[in-house]
mmCIF file of N, CA and C in Angstrom:
data_model
loop_
_atom_site.group_PDB
_atom_site.id
_atom_site.type_symbol
_atom_site.label_atom_id
_atom_site.label_comp_id
_atom_site.label_asym_id
_atom_site.label_seq_id
_atom_site.Cartn_x
_atom_site.Cartn_y
_atom_site.Cartn_z
ATOM 1 N N VAL A 165 43.820 110.456 38.949
ATOM 2 C CA VAL A 165 44.040 112.083 38.517
ATOM 3 C C VAL A 165 43.536 113.460 40.148
ATOM 4 N N VAL A 166 42.639 112.216 40.127
ATOM 5 C CA VAL A 166 40.998 113.277 41.224
ATOM 6 C C VAL A 166 42.206 112.391 42.853
ATOM 7 N N GLY A 167 42.751 111.648 42.688
ATOM 8 C CA GLY A 167 43.142 110.633 44.162
ATOM 9 C C GLY A 167 44.558 111.458 44.446
ATOM 10 N N ALA A 168 45.489 112.125 42.314
ATOM 11 C CA ALA A 168 47.002 112.408 43.685
ATOM 12 C C ALA A 168 46.037 113.551 43.952
ATOM 13 N N GLY A 169 45.586 114.382 43.055
ATOM 14 C CA GLY A 169 45.175 115.330 43.211
ATOM 15 C C GLY A 169 44.397 116.191 44.847
ATOM 16 N N VAL A 170 43.887 115.122 45.038
ATOM 17 C CA VAL A 170 42.554 114.988 46.752
ATOM 18 C C VAL A 170 44.412 115.307 46.739
ATOM 19 N N ASN A 171 45.298 114.350 47.483
ATOM 20 C CA ASN A 171 46.580 113.612 47.949
ATOM 21 C C ASN A 171 47.380 114.859 48.405
ATOM 22 N N SER A 172 47.733 115.596 47.231
ATOM 23 C CA SER A 172 48.981 116.306 47.414
ATOM 24 C C SER A 172 48.564 118.111 48.235
ATOM 25 N N VAL A 173 46.555 117.836 47.442
ATOM 26 C CA VAL A 173 46.405 119.355 48.596
ATOM 27 C C VAL A 173 46.767 118.919 50.716
ATOM 28 N N VAL A 174 46.020 117.281 50.184
ATOM 29 C CA VAL A 174 46.202 117.290 51.911
ATOM 30 C C VAL A 174 47.505 117.231 52.589
ATOM 31 N N THR A 175 47.731 116.866 51.692
ATOM 32 C CA THR A 175 50.079 116.826 51.766
ATOM 33 C C THR A 175 49.992 118.249 52.032
ATOM 34 N N GLY A 176 49.984 119.327 50.976
ATOM 35 C CA GLY A 176 50.223 120.793 51.613
ATOM 36 C C GLY A 176 49.429 121.686 52.649
ATOM 37 N N ILE A 177 48.011 120.899 52.549
ATOM 38 C CA ILE A 177 47.372 122.000 53.988
ATOM 39 C C ILE A 177 48.355 121.090 55.501
ATOM 40 N N GLY A 178 49.020 119.550 55.776
ATOM 41 C CA GLY A 178 49.304 119.051 56.066
ATOM 42 C C GLY A 178 50.854 119.966 56.193
ATOM 43 N N ASP A 179 51.631 119.945 55.615
ATOM 44 C CA ASP A 179 52.360 120.886 56.142
ATOM 45 C C ASP A 179 52.828 122.672 55.873
ATOM 46 N N GLY A 180 51.311 122.798 55.892
ATOM 47 C CA GLY A 180 51.393 124.107 55.753
ATOM 48 C C GLY A 180 51.234 124.254 57.679
ATOM 49 N N VAL A 181 49.890 123.563 58.772
ATOM 50 C CA VAL A 181 49.789 123.612 59.427
ATOM 51 C C VAL A 181 51.175 123.181 60.014
ATOM 52 N N GLY A 182 51.867 121.808 60.377
ATOM 53 C CA GLY A 182 52.752 122.075 60.345
ATOM 54 C C GLY A 182 54.499 123.063 60.613
ATOM 55 N N SER A 183 54.468 123.864 59.787
ATOM 56 C CA SER A 183 55.095 125.111 59.061
ATOM 57 C C SER A 183 54.446 125.637 59.952
ATOM 58 N N THR A 184 53.194 126.613 60.159
ATOM 59 C CA THR A 184 52.874 127.334 61.097
ATOM 60 C C THR A 184 52.847 126.984 63.002
ATOM 61 N N VAL A 185 52.163 126.117 62.785
ATOM 62 C CA VAL A 185 53.042 125.512 64.463
ATOM 63 C C VAL A 185 54.130 125.584 64.779
ATOM 64 N N LYS A 186 55.086 125.354 64.038
ATOM 65 C CA LYS A 186 56.294 125.267 64.496
ATOM 66 C C LYS A 186 57.090 127.049 63.468
ATOM 67 N N GLY A 187 56.341 127.809 63.696
ATOM 68 C CA GLY A 187 56.503 129.187 63.189
ATOM 69 C C GLY A 187 55.590 129.436 65.133
ATOM 70 N N VAL A 188 54.419 128.862 64.757
ATOM 71 C CA VAL A 188 54.112 129.853 66.357
ATOM 72 C C VAL A 188 54.417 129.477 67.881
ATOM 73 N N GLY A 189 55.337 128.086 67.896
ATOM 74 C CA GLY A 189 55.989 127.507 69.066
ATOM 75 C C GLY A 189 57.399 129.109 68.742
ATOM 76 N N LYS A 190 57.770 128.885 67.980
ATOM 77 C CA LYS A 190 59.313 128.964 67.689
ATOM 78 C C LYS A 190 59.220 130.602 68.411
ATOM 79 N N GLY A 191 58.150 131.008 67.750
ATOM 80 C CA GLY A 191 58.148 132.952 68.403
ATOM 81 C C GLY A 191 57.347 132.824 69.689
ATOM 82 N N ALA A 192 57.114 131.830 70.242
ATOM 83 C CA ALA A 192 56.272 132.171 71.410
ATOM 84 C C ALA A 192 57.351 131.621 72.486
ATOM 85 N N GLY A 193 58.984 131.050 71.746
ATOM 86 C CA GLY A 193 59.697 131.288 73.110
ATOM 87 C C GLY A 193 60.761 131.951 72.765
ATOM 88 N N ASN A 194 60.389 132.337 71.523
ATOM 89 C CA ASN A 194 61.777 133.958 71.445
ATOM 90 C C ASN A 194 60.974 134.924 72.881
ATOM 91 N N ILE A 195 59.530 135.319 72.477
ATOM 92 C CA ILE A 195 59.226 136.210 73.044
ATOM 93 C C ILE A 195 59.617 135.344 75.207
ATOM 94 N N LEU A 196 59.667 134.821 75.055
ATOM 95 C CA LEU A 196 59.364 133.619 76.641
ATOM 96 C C LEU A 196 60.650 134.077 77.418
ATOM 97 N N ARG A 197 61.670 134.051 76.503
ATOM 98 C CA ARG A 197 63.254 133.991 76.318
ATOM 99 C C ARG A 197 63.549 135.337 76.644
ATOM 100 N N GLY A 198 63.324 136.491 75.670
ATOM 101 C CA GLY A 198 63.833 137.557 75.789
ATOM 102 C C GLY A 198 62.942 137.788 77.046
ATOM 103 N N ALA A 199 61.499 137.947 77.824
ATOM 104 C CA ALA A 199 60.925 138.143 78.944
ATOM 105 C C ALA A 199 61.876 137.739 79.873
ATOM 106 N N GLY A 200 62.424 135.963 79.383
ATOM 107 C CA GLY A 200 63.045 136.245 80.914
ATOM 108 C C GLY A 200 64.333 137.097 80.682
ATOM 109 N N LYS A 201 65.239 137.441 79.418
ATOM 110 C CA LYS A 201 66.439 138.501 79.820
ATOM 111 C C LYS A 201 65.922 139.037 80.367
ATOM 112 N N GLY A 202 65.235 140.259 79.582
ATOM 113 C CA GLY A 202 64.937 141.310 79.796
ATOM 114 C C GLY A 202 64.427 141.553 82.108
ATOM 115 N N VAL A 203 63.951 140.307 82.160
ATOM 116 C CA VAL A 203 63.373 140.516 84.190
ATOM 117 C C VAL A 203 65.191 140.276 84.487
ATOM 118 N N GLY A 204 65.422 139.363 83.867
ATOM 119 C CA GLY A 204 67.298 138.898 84.634
ATOM 120 C C GLY A 204 68.424 140.016 84.689
ATOM 121 N N GLN A 205 67.783 140.905 83.957
ATOM 122 C CA GLN A 205 69.118 142.102 83.315
ATOM 123 C C GLN A 205 68.188 143.358 83.919
ATOM 124 N N ILE A 206 67.048 143.572 84.579
ATOM 125 C CA ILE A 206 66.186 144.568 85.836
ATOM 126 C C ILE A 206 66.371 143.913 87.381
ATOM 127 N N VAL A 207 66.497 142.936 87.168
ATOM 128 C CA VAL A 207 66.849 142.422 88.732
ATOM 129 C C VAL A 207 68.190 142.470 88.873
ATOM 130 N N GLY A 208 69.083 142.042 87.877
ATOM 131 C CA GLY A 208 70.600 142.870 88.366
ATOM 132 C C GLY A 208 70.574 143.987 87.992
ATOM 133 N N GLY A 209 70.043 145.105 87.755
ATOM 134 C CA GLY A 209 70.307 146.075 87.515
ATOM 135 C C GLY A 209 70.352 146.629 88.827
ATOM 136 N N VAL A 210 68.775 146.732 89.568
ATOM 137 C CA VAL A 210 68.486 146.766 90.539
ATOM 138 C C VAL A 210 69.622 146.312 91.463
ATOM 139 N N GLY A 211 69.841 144.735 91.925
ATOM 140 C CA GLY A 211 71.193 144.527 93.374
ATOM 141 C C GLY A 211 72.231 145.226 93.128
ATOM 142 N N GLY A 212 72.649 145.834 91.226
ATOM 143 C CA GLY A 212 74.074 146.092 91.226
ATOM 144 C C GLY A 212 73.415 147.728 91.744
ATOM 145 N N GLY A 213 72.599 148.206 91.540
ATOM 146 C CA GLY A 213 72.060 149.495 92.194
ATOM 147 C C GLY A 213 72.426 149.505 93.889
ATOM 148 N N VAL A 214 71.559 149.066 94.488
ATOM 149 C CA VAL A 214 70.994 148.953 95.750
ATOM 150 C C VAL A 214 72.926 148.791 96.342
ATOM 151 N N SER A 215 74.035 147.633 95.544
ATOM 152 C CA SER A 215 75.108 147.359 96.319
ATOM 153 C C SER A 215 75.625 148.890 96.224
ATOM 154 N N MET A 216 75.778 149.487 94.684
ATOM 155 C CA MET A 216 76.595 150.653 95.078
ATOM 156 C C MET A 216 75.912 152.128 96.236
ATOM 157 N N ALA A 217 74.372 151.864 96.116
ATOM 158 C CA ALA A 217 74.338 152.617 96.983
ATOM 159 C C ALA A 217 74.791 151.924 98.703
ATOM 160 N N SER A 218 74.762 150.955 99.072
ATOM 161 C CA SER A 218 75.146 150.687 100.232
ATOM 162 C C SER A 218 76.240 151.113 100.668
ATOM 163 N N LYS A 219 77.456 150.816 99.376
ATOM 164 C CA LYS A 219 79.053 151.237 99.847
ATOM 165 C C LYS A 219 79.005 152.123 99.846
ATOM 166 N N GLY A 220 78.585 153.305 99.360
ATOM 167 C CA GLY A 220 78.333 154.849 99.267
ATOM 168 C C GLY A 220 78.298 155.182 100.589
ATOM 169 N N ILE A 221 76.711 154.531 100.972
ATOM 170 C CA ILE A 221 76.574 154.865 102.577
ATOM 171 C C ILE A 221 77.555 154.443 104.088
ATOM 172 N N GLY A 222 77.751 153.729 103.264
ATOM 173 C CA GLY A 222 78.671 152.948 104.360
ATOM 174 C C GLY A 222 80.242 152.887 104.907
ATOM 175 N N LYS A 223 80.633 153.669 103.502
ATOM 176 C CA LYS A 223 81.750 155.020 103.154
ATOM 177 C C LYS A 223 81.286 156.157 104.080
ATOM 178 N N GLY A 224 80.392 156.348 103.590
ATOM 179 C CA GLY A 224 80.488 157.634 104.367
ATOM 180 C C GLY A 224 80.316 158.362 105.699
ATOM 181 N N VAL A 225 79.250 156.876 106.130
ATOM 182 C CA VAL A 225 79.822 156.440 107.617
ATOM 183 C C VAL A 225 80.021 156.693 108.332
ATOM 184 N N ALA A 226 80.926 155.928 107.503
ATOM 185 C CA ALA A 226 82.196 155.676 108.349
ATOM 186 C C ALA A 226 82.834 157.047 108.424
ATOM 187 N N THR A 227 83.889 157.419 107.105
ATOM 188 C CA THR A 227 84.439 158.755 107.408
ATOM 189 C C THR A 227 83.761 160.013 107.701
ATOM 190 N N GLY A 228 82.412 159.904 107.938
ATOM 191 C CA GLY A 228 81.620 161.268 108.010
ATOM 192 C C GLY A 228 81.791 162.171 107.457
ATOM 193 N N ASP A 229 81.363 161.476 106.196
ATOM 194 C CA ASP A 229 81.182 162.068 103.936
ATOM 195 C C ASP A 229 80.489 161.608 103.188
ATOM 196 N N GLY A 230 79.742 163.216 103.673
ATOM 197 C CA GLY A 230 77.896 163.053 102.964
ATOM 198 C C GLY A 230 78.191 163.472 101.377
ATOM 199 N N LYS A 231 79.371 163.454 101.418
ATOM 200 C CA LYS A 231 79.012 163.134 99.671
ATOM 201 C C LYS A 231 79.479 162.382 98.948
ATOM 202 N N ALA A 232 80.406 161.199 99.791
ATOM 203 C CA ALA A 232 80.480 159.601 99.621
ATOM 204 C C ALA A 232 78.913 159.273 99.386
ATOM 205 N N ILE A 233 77.989 159.834 100.132
ATOM 206 C CA ILE A 233 76.718 158.795 100.387
ATOM 207 C C ILE A 233 75.941 159.272 98.942
ATOM 208 N N LEU A 234 75.819 160.679 98.675
ATOM 209 C CA LEU A 234 75.567 161.451 97.522
ATOM 210 C C LEU A 234 75.921 160.509 96.004
ATOM 211 N N THR A 235 77.240 160.497 96.415
ATOM 212 C CA THR A 235 77.864 159.540 95.320
ATOM 213 C C THR A 235 77.207 158.317 95.176
ATOM 214 N N GLY A 236 77.808 157.479 96.373
ATOM 215 C CA GLY A 236 76.921 156.326 96.209
ATOM 216 C C GLY A 236 75.995 155.875 95.634
ATOM 217 N N LEU A 237 74.348 157.060 96.184
ATOM 218 C CA LEU A 237 72.700 156.570 96.159
ATOM 219 C C LEU A 237 72.845 157.158 94.024
ATOM 220 N N GLY A 238 73.945 158.415 94.046
ATOM 221 C CA GLY A 238 73.507 158.248 92.247
ATOM 222 C C GLY A 238 74.185 157.267 91.488
ATOM 223 N N ASP A 239 75.587 156.870 91.780
ATOM 224 C CA ASP A 239 75.511 154.872 90.783
ATOM 225 C C ASP A 239 74.556 154.610 91.379
ATOM 226 N N GLY A 240 73.989 154.734 92.253
ATOM 227 C CA GLY A 240 73.439 153.546 92.209
ATOM 228 C C GLY A 240 71.497 153.156 91.051
ATOM 229 N N VAL A 241 71.340 154.565 92.315
ATOM 230 C CA VAL A 241 69.980 155.110 90.420
ATOM 231 C C VAL A 241 70.291 154.742 88.872
ATOM 232 N N ALA A 242 71.752 154.891 88.684
ATOM 233 C CA ALA A 242 72.443 154.680 87.288
ATOM 234 C C ALA A 242 72.058 153.678 87.351
ATOM 235 N N SER A 243 72.689 152.593 87.792
ATOM 236 C CA SER A 243 73.092 151.571 87.884
ATOM 237 C C SER A 243 71.530 150.264 87.478
ATOM 238 N N ILE A 244 70.256 150.880 87.694
ATOM 239 C CA ILE A 244 69.175 150.531 88.048
ATOM 240 C C ILE A 244 68.365 151.084 87.054
ATOM 241 N N GLY A 245 68.794 152.276 86.697
ATOM 242 C CA GLY A 245 68.043 152.617 85.161
ATOM 243 C C GLY A 245 69.446 152.578 84.144
ATOM 244 N N ASN A 246 70.323 151.245 84.324
ATOM 245 C CA ASN A 246 70.700 150.582 83.120
ATOM 246 C C ASN A 246 70.577 149.784 83.015
ATOM 247 N N GLY A 247 69.755 148.930 84.427
ATOM 248 C CA GLY A 247 69.382 147.657 83.953
ATOM 249 C C GLY A 247 67.589 147.661 83.697
ATOM 250 N N ILE A 248 67.329 148.866 83.630
ATOM 251 C CA ILE A 248 65.831 147.914 83.136
ATOM 252 C C ILE A 248 65.755 148.929 82.354
ATOM 253 N N GLY A 249 66.152 149.818 82.302
ATOM 254 C CA GLY A 249 66.290 150.151 80.267
ATOM 255 C C GLY A 249 66.650 148.794 79.587
ATOM 256 N N GLN A 250 67.794 148.096 79.712
ATOM 257 C CA GLN A 250 67.985 146.771 79.351
ATOM 258 C C GLN A 250 67.165 145.878 79.082
ATOM 259 N N GLY A 251 66.711 145.878 80.061
ATOM 260 C CA GLY A 251 65.555 144.560 80.172
ATOM 261 C C GLY A 251 64.857 144.466 79.589
ATOM 262 N N PHE A 252 63.826 146.317 79.663
ATOM 263 C CA PHE A 252 63.143 145.853 78.449
ATOM 264 C C PHE A 252 63.000 146.119 76.391
ATOM 265 N N GLU A 253 64.168 146.857 76.702
ATOM 266 C CA GLU A 253 64.860 146.837 75.383
ATOM 267 C C GLU A 253 65.119 145.211 74.852
ATOM 268 N N THR A 254 65.552 144.525 75.474
ATOM 269 C CA THR A 254 65.889 142.811 75.571
ATOM 270 C C THR A 254 64.696 142.287 75.321
ATOM 271 N N ALA A 255 63.295 142.531 76.050
ATOM 272 C CA ALA A 255 62.114 142.090 75.974
ATOM 273 C C ALA A 255 61.684 142.326 74.560
ATOM 274 N N ALA A 256 61.561 143.650 74.089
ATOM 275 C CA ALA A 256 61.432 143.630 73.524
ATOM 276 C C ALA A 256 61.916 143.629 71.775
ATOM 277 N N VAL A 257 63.369 142.977 72.403
ATOM 278 C CA VAL A 257 63.279 142.494 71.300
ATOM 279 C C VAL A 257 62.889 141.494 70.388
ATOM 280 N N GLY A 258 62.857 140.034 72.104
ATOM 281 C CA GLY A 258 62.600 139.044 72.173
ATOM 282 C C GLY A 258 60.383 139.038 71.497
ATOM 283 N N ALA A 259 59.685 140.340 72.134
ATOM 284 C CA ALA A 259 58.814 139.832 71.375
ATOM 285 C C ALA A 259 59.163 140.795 69.437
ATOM 286 N N ALA A 260 59.885 141.222 69.776
ATOM 287 C CA ALA A 260 59.915 141.571 68.140
ATOM 288 C C ALA A 260 60.280 140.173 66.693
ATOM 289 N N ASP A 261 61.402 139.183 67.941
ATOM 290 C CA ASP A 261 61.569 138.400 67.095
ATOM 291 C C ASP A 261 61.161 137.072 67.083
ATOM 292 N N GLY A 262 59.995 137.040 67.940
ATOM 293 C CA GLY A 262 58.953 135.797 67.939
ATOM 294 C C GLY A 262 57.906 136.424 67.108
ATOM 295 N N VAL A 263 57.686 137.965 66.866
ATOM 296 C CA VAL A 263 56.292 138.334 65.513
ATOM 297 C C VAL A 263 57.059 137.415 64.073
ATOM 298 N N LEU A 264 58.398 137.364 64.755
ATOM 299 C CA LEU A 264 58.942 137.925 62.902
ATOM 300 C C LEU A 264 58.891 136.473 63.123
ATOM 301 N N ALA A 265 59.309 135.369 63.423
ATOM 302 C CA ALA A 265 59.101 133.472 63.577
ATOM 303 C C ALA A 265 58.065 133.643 63.628
ATOM 304 N N VAL A 266 56.696 133.872 63.897
ATOM 305 C CA VAL A 266 55.256 133.181 63.609
ATOM 306 C C VAL A 266 54.961 134.160 61.590
ATOM 307 N N GLY A 267 55.985 135.248 62.298
ATOM 308 C CA GLY A 267 55.269 135.903 60.453
ATOM 309 C C GLY A 267 55.948 134.738 59.549
ATOM 310 N N GLN A 268 56.877 134.647 59.969
ATOM 311 C CA GLN A 268 57.189 132.921 58.752
ATOM 312 C C GLN A 268 57.394 131.962 58.485
ATOM 313 N N GLY A 269 56.408 130.847 59.869
ATOM 314 C CA GLY A 269 55.708 130.269 60.204
ATOM 315 C C GLY A 269 54.489 130.911 59.237
ATOM 316 N N LEU A 270 53.928 131.606 59.792
ATOM 317 C CA LEU A 270 52.392 131.523 58.755
ATOM 318 C C LEU A 270 52.415 131.257 57.030
ATOM 319 N N PHE A 271 53.754 132.680 56.913
ATOM 320 C CA PHE A 271 54.038 133.074 55.458
ATOM 321 C C PHE A 271 54.396 130.956 54.732
ATOM 322 N N GLY A 272 54.998 130.614 55.452
ATOM 323 C CA GLY A 272 55.770 128.712 55.123
ATOM 324 C C GLY A 272 54.511 128.012 54.915
ATOM 325 N N GLY A 273 53.233 128.475 55.745
ATOM 326 C CA GLY A 273 52.118 127.068 55.521
ATOM 327 C C GLY A 273 51.632 128.215 54.659
ATOM 328 N N VAL A 274 51.540 129.135 53.910
ATOM 329 C CA VAL A 274 50.191 129.287 52.851
ATOM 330 C C VAL A 274 50.873 129.063 52.297
ATOM 331 N N LYS A 275 52.575 128.921 51.682
ATOM 332 C CA LYS A 275 52.941 128.606 50.451
ATOM 333 C C LYS A 275 52.445 126.714 50.500
ATOM 334 N N SER A 276 53.058 125.903 51.638
ATOM 335 C CA SER A 276 53.207 124.642 51.670
ATOM 336 C C SER A 276 51.526 124.941 50.583
ATOM 337 N N ILE A 277 50.300 125.598 51.390
ATOM 338 C CA ILE A 277 49.666 125.083 51.348
ATOM 339 C C ILE A 277 48.756 125.647 49.300
ATOM 340 N N GLY A 278 49.178 126.299 49.601
ATOM 341 C CA GLY A 278 49.695 126.969 48.353
ATOM 342 C C GLY A 278 50.094 125.998 47.221
ATOM 343 N N LYS A 279 51.431 125.184 47.341
ATOM 344 C CA LYS A 279 51.357 124.497 46.196
ATOM 345 C C LYS A 279 50.956 122.978 46.204
ATOM 346 N N GLY A 280 50.334 122.456 47.188
ATOM 347 C CA GLY A 280 49.321 121.088 47.222
ATOM 348 C C GLY A 280 48.031 121.666 46.665
ATOM 349 N N VAL A 281 47.791 122.597 46.313
ATOM 350 C CA VAL A 281 46.686 122.781 45.752
ATOM 351 C C VAL A 281 47.058 122.914 44.130
ATOM 352 N N GLY A 282 48.280 123.829 44.088
ATOM 353 C CA GLY A 282 48.245 123.868 42.845
ATOM 354 C C GLY A 282 49.379 122.967 42.289
ATOM 355 N N GLY A 283 49.501 121.233 42.862
ATOM 356 C CA GLY A 283 49.815 120.362 41.957
ATOM 357 C C GLY A 283 48.516 120.135 41.821
ATOM 358 N N ILE A 284 47.643 120.043 42.068
ATOM 359 C CA ILE A 284 45.944 119.398 41.369
ATOM 360 C C ILE A 284 46.223 119.718 40.146
ATOM 361 N N PHE A 285 46.335 121.151 39.941
ATOM 362 C CA PHE A 285 46.187 122.195 38.923
ATOM 363 C C PHE A 285 47.300 121.564 37.538
ATOM 364 N N SER A 286 48.331 121.304 38.452
ATOM 365 C CA SER A 286 49.271 121.048 37.692
ATOM 366 C C SER A 286 49.313 119.426 36.862
ATOM 367 N N ARG A 287 49.146 118.572 37.915
ATOM 368 C CA ARG A 287 48.541 117.445 37.248
ATOM 369 C C ARG A 287 47.728 116.889 36.680
ATOM 370 N N HIS A 288 46.561 118.096 36.438
ATOM 371 C CA HIS A 288 45.759 117.338 35.541
ATOM 372 C C HIS A 288 45.776 117.884 34.593
ATOM 373 N N ASP A 289 46.458 118.916 34.153
ATOM 374 C CA ASP A 289 46.769 119.836 33.214
ATOM 375 C C ASP A 289 47.397 118.569 32.373
ATOM 376 N N ARG A 290 49.028 118.443 33.077
ATOM 377 C CA ARG A 290 49.474 117.163 31.919
ATOM 378 C C ARG A 290 48.932 115.961 31.044
ATOM 379 N N ASN A 291 47.616 115.661 31.985
ATOM 380 C CA ASN A 291 47.631 114.398 31.752
ATOM 381 C C ASN A 291 46.423 114.893 30.522
ATOM 382 N N ASN A 292 45.712 115.875 30.735
ATOM 383 C CA ASN A 292 44.661 116.556 30.048
ATOM 384 C C ASN A 292 45.632 116.677 28.092
ATOM 385 N N GLN A 293 46.848 116.894 28.407
ATOM 386 C CA GLN A 293 47.625 117.695 27.294
ATOM 387 C C GLN A 293 47.891 116.124 26.335
ATOM 388 N N ARG A 294 47.772 115.186 27.265
ATOM 389 C CA ARG A 294 48.739 114.081 26.178
ATOM 390 C C ARG A 294 47.748 113.881 24.731
ATOM 391 N N PRO A 295 48.634 113.113 23.999
ATOM 392 C CA PRO A 295 47.697 113.429 22.505
ATOM 393 C C PRO A 295 46.806 111.860 22.617
ATOM 394 N N GLY A 296 46.079 111.858 21.872
ATOM 395 C CA GLY A 296 44.762 110.356 22.162
ATOM 396 C C GLY A 296 43.875 110.762 23.454
ATOM 397 N N ARG A 297 44.027 111.451 24.634
ATOM 398 C CA ARG A 297 43.134 111.601 25.166
ATOM 399 C C ARG A 297 42.094 111.672 25.783
ATOM 400 N N ARG A 298 41.889 113.163 24.128
ATOM 401 C CA ARG A 298 40.597 114.056 25.046
ATOM 402 C C ARG A 298 39.176 113.045 24.219
#
């Protein structure tokens, strides 16, 4: 009974540590993916904005139209702003997903350890309740 109980706890602790490590790994992966996507969107927004502003400047210079330059600059600033906003939003979602994954891993770990510890008591009680064993 004692051996079985110890095995049960060791298994529970092993499973718990495994669940926790998986959760932490998955969480870190989600955060990094979110940050990477966020940076990609910011860079894309900046590139798109610079391109729009350049077109506006080129068109304005070619036609002598100051309005075309201002329109191009306005569109460029808007495009850069959108890219930055989306980038931060994506990075924040990645961070939130990461924290959730870590939390699930920790909860799964505690649950596994609890099962292992509970396994000792359930085995011990079953063995003590048999008639003629006392």
